[in-house]
Amino acid sequence: MKQEENIIYFVTGNIHKFNEISVLFSKANIKYNLIQEEIKTIEIQANNIKEVASFKLNSIKGKINGSYFIEDAGFFVDIPLNGFPGVYSSYIMKTIGNKGILRLIDDFESTQAHFTSVIALYFKPYDKNFFFEGSVYGKVSETIRGSGGFGFDPIFLPDLMPSKTFAELSIEEKNKISHRGIAWTRFIKFLRENYI
Ligand code: ITT
């Protein structure tokens, strides 16, 4: 069992997420140190990202003696796929991937898509869970573009920067507008206001 002062654990097996969050953390000038922890978590198939995140967070209980958080994200193609892959994002990425998603779309002009991120925090000082959410809206790119980012980034064109996919942005540029960046701003505000 882990126990450290002033440490906050980010439980994730995804190094890209950890890198994005480390960049935000280092700029936040906050009194916690961030440590990546790779503990096996349970990912259930639920109706929304928050439910998945809540279950995942609770599956860590008793394994870390301190404050810790997880982050869960999903990619939703609202038009024309009615939100697919959404909560199935991990599985779809591993099976049909970006190429498979593009094959399901016939009219790229009318697409609408979004990412949603939920950060779920177990905050030891209050012995309570807290949730911070963020979403970013855009379109699906007709082709796979860019070498940065990860996952669905090469096929997502954010409304705020419609000429580039997320994979064509630097980590800093993506963080400024992304689902995870928005959730993080809320999370960091909470940590600042509740430093104990
Ligand atoms: P954890 O260990 O933190 O759970 P994960 O890779 O399983 O990492 P998620 O379940 O949150 O992450 O992500 C679901 C899928 O969505 C997965 O295939 C990711 O590659 C993809 N994804 C998540 N965030 C993304 C982002 O910012 N840009 C592109 N794809 C993303």
XYZ file of C-alpha atoms and ligand atoms in Angstrom:
227
model
C 0.000 0.000 0.000
C 1.334 3.419 -0.994
C 1.387 6.431 1.287
C 3.149 9.701 0.560
C 2.675 13.298 1.594
C 1.936 15.864 -1.115
C 1.696 13.225 -3.783
C -1.255 12.718 -6.024
C -1.393 9.518 -8.040
C -2.682 9.372 -11.598
C -3.751 5.788 -12.252
C -3.467 5.182 -15.990
C -1.813 2.813 -18.404
C -1.881 5.452 -21.155
C 1.390 7.363 -21.343
C -0.063 9.932 -23.805
C -2.700 10.971 -21.266
C -0.057 11.150 -18.584
C 2.147 13.364 -20.778
C -0.711 15.770 -21.568
C -1.579 16.051 -17.915
C 2.057 16.434 -16.794
C 2.391 19.487 -19.048
C -0.679 21.058 -17.435
C 0.457 20.101 -13.975
C 3.935 21.569 -14.294
C 2.422 24.901 -15.400
C -0.167 24.931 -12.620
C 2.296 25.692 -9.862
C 0.530 23.475 -7.428
C 1.859 21.971 -4.210
C 1.291 18.352 -5.197
C 3.676 16.076 -7.058
C 2.161 13.963 -9.778
C 3.051 10.284 -10.056
C 1.851 7.780 -12.629
C 0.608 4.527 -11.158
C -0.270 1.515 -13.287
C -2.801 -0.392 -11.222
C -5.227 -2.675 -13.003
C -8.642 -1.011 -12.983
C -12.042 -2.354 -13.951
C -13.720 -0.781 -16.979
C -17.395 -1.577 -17.158
C -19.638 -0.948 -20.134
C -22.005 1.747 -18.897
C -24.282 4.341 -20.466
C -21.977 7.278 -20.026
C -18.358 8.177 -19.355
C -19.036 9.376 -15.817
C -20.447 5.983 -14.795
C -17.429 4.224 -16.305
C -15.107 6.652 -14.485
C -16.889 6.212 -11.160
C -16.655 2.425 -11.344
C -13.026 2.573 -12.408
C -12.201 4.875 -9.481
C -13.925 2.628 -6.964
C -12.031 -0.411 -8.286
C -8.805 1.145 -6.916
C -10.102 1.556 -3.368
C -7.705 0.143 -0.784
C -4.748 -0.071 -3.171
C -3.341 3.439 -2.668
C -3.183 5.194 0.682
C -3.438 8.792 -0.429
C -5.277 10.893 -3.001
C -5.525 9.488 -6.511
C -7.438 9.994 -9.728
C -8.258 8.319 -13.008
C -9.430 9.840 -16.258
C -11.841 8.344 -18.695
C -12.491 9.644 -22.170
C -14.693 8.791 -25.116
C -15.038 9.843 -28.751
C -18.598 10.383 -29.981
C -19.538 10.749 -33.664
C -22.916 12.422 -33.147
C -23.684 12.764 -36.870
C -24.048 10.334 -38.589
C -23.262 7.614 -36.002
C -25.553 8.707 -33.128
C -22.655 8.942 -30.679
C -20.795 5.758 -31.632
C -18.169 4.667 -30.486
C -18.714 6.641 -27.202
C -18.331 4.291 -24.228
C -16.994 1.632 -26.623
C -14.095 3.860 -27.735
C -11.290 1.649 -26.380
C -12.655 -1.494 -27.998
C -13.340 0.202 -31.318
C -9.878 1.757 -31.373
C -8.356 -1.694 -30.812
C -10.530 -3.395 -33.440
C -11.511 -1.224 -36.434
C -9.493 1.903 -35.509
C -9.673 5.248 -37.291
C -9.819 3.645 -40.745
C -12.866 1.664 -39.698
C -14.633 4.758 -38.342
C -14.008 6.657 -41.590
C -15.480 3.776 -43.595
C -18.759 4.183 -41.711
C -19.177 7.797 -42.847
C -20.412 8.786 -46.296
C -21.000 12.545 -46.021
C -18.100 14.306 -44.279
C -19.589 17.778 -44.798
C -22.320 17.160 -42.242
C -20.390 15.302 -39.518
C -20.504 16.336 -35.879
C -18.330 14.777 -33.196
C -17.107 15.391 -29.692
C -14.733 14.074 -27.070
C -15.732 13.937 -23.418
C -13.313 13.511 -20.541
C -14.152 12.788 -16.919
C -11.510 13.031 -14.231
C -12.537 11.088 -11.150
C -10.638 11.960 -7.993
C -10.541 10.235 -4.640
C -9.537 13.071 -2.297
C -8.149 11.611 0.899
C -8.449 14.718 3.137
C -12.261 14.649 2.668
C -12.526 10.869 2.108
C -14.749 11.603 -0.899
C -14.898 11.260 -4.683
C -15.045 14.308 -6.967
C -15.699 14.512 -10.723
C -14.526 17.080 -13.277
C -15.809 16.997 -16.819
C -14.869 18.578 -20.133
C -16.011 18.261 -23.762
C -14.770 19.559 -27.082
C -16.839 19.722 -30.276
C -15.865 19.427 -33.909
C -16.065 17.369 -37.087
C -14.623 14.170 -38.469
C -11.771 14.595 -40.920
C -12.136 12.880 -44.294
C -8.615 11.453 -44.025
C -6.250 10.412 -41.227
C -3.921 13.373 -40.640
C -1.053 14.228 -38.299
C 1.504 12.341 -36.275
C 0.999 13.852 -32.813
C -1.536 12.901 -30.168
C -3.035 9.429 -29.930
C -6.230 7.441 -30.401
C -8.836 9.291 -32.469
C -6.810 12.537 -32.666
C -5.882 12.095 -36.373
C -9.554 12.162 -37.437
C -10.920 14.969 -35.211
C -11.160 18.581 -36.452
C -11.987 20.848 -33.478
C -14.451 23.688 -34.195
C -12.026 26.159 -32.628
C -9.254 25.172 -35.081
C -11.128 23.539 -37.956
C -8.209 23.337 -40.390
C -6.188 21.001 -38.187
C -6.777 17.624 -36.629
C -5.872 17.159 -32.968
C -2.907 15.062 -34.177
C -1.565 18.130 -36.030
C -1.435 20.202 -32.837
C 1.279 20.321 -30.193
C 0.407 19.024 -26.712
C 0.105 22.646 -25.507
C -2.231 23.598 -28.366
C -4.388 20.520 -27.819
C -4.513 21.096 -24.053
C -5.796 24.654 -24.567
C -9.008 23.478 -26.210
C -9.348 19.763 -25.511
C -11.871 17.853 -23.401
C -9.019 16.776 -21.095
C -7.659 20.342 -20.906
C -11.085 21.667 -19.851
C -11.578 18.928 -17.247
C -8.076 19.674 -16.013
C -8.653 23.350 -15.538
C -11.574 22.435 -13.261
C -9.536 19.823 -11.442
C -6.598 22.142 -10.829
C -8.936 24.862 -9.538
C -10.289 22.343 -7.024
C -6.779 21.339 -5.892
C -5.786 24.987 -5.467
C -8.860 25.768 -3.417
C -8.599 22.633 -1.298
C -4.924 22.243 -0.557
C -4.671 20.784 2.913
P -6.543 4.392 -19.104
O -5.471 3.430 -18.683
O -6.333 5.757 -18.513
O -7.945 3.867 -18.915
P -7.181 4.167 -21.963
O -6.258 4.281 -23.142
O -7.870 2.872 -21.721
O -6.332 4.626 -20.687
P -9.786 5.552 -22.171
O -10.516 4.311 -21.817
O -10.093 6.787 -21.411
O -8.191 5.356 -22.092
O -9.946 5.926 -23.693
C -10.858 5.312 -24.561
C -10.340 5.378 -25.984
O -10.427 6.715 -26.438
C -8.890 4.927 -26.156
O -8.816 4.123 -27.315
C -8.111 6.198 -26.378
O -7.070 6.000 -27.301
C -9.171 7.152 -26.938
N -8.908 8.520 -26.438
C -8.980 8.934 -25.155
N -8.611 10.223 -25.058
C -8.297 10.623 -26.312
C -7.815 11.826 -26.861
O -7.552 12.887 -26.111
N -7.600 11.867 -28.173
C -7.824 10.803 -28.958
N -8.265 9.631 -28.524
C -8.491 9.528 -27.203
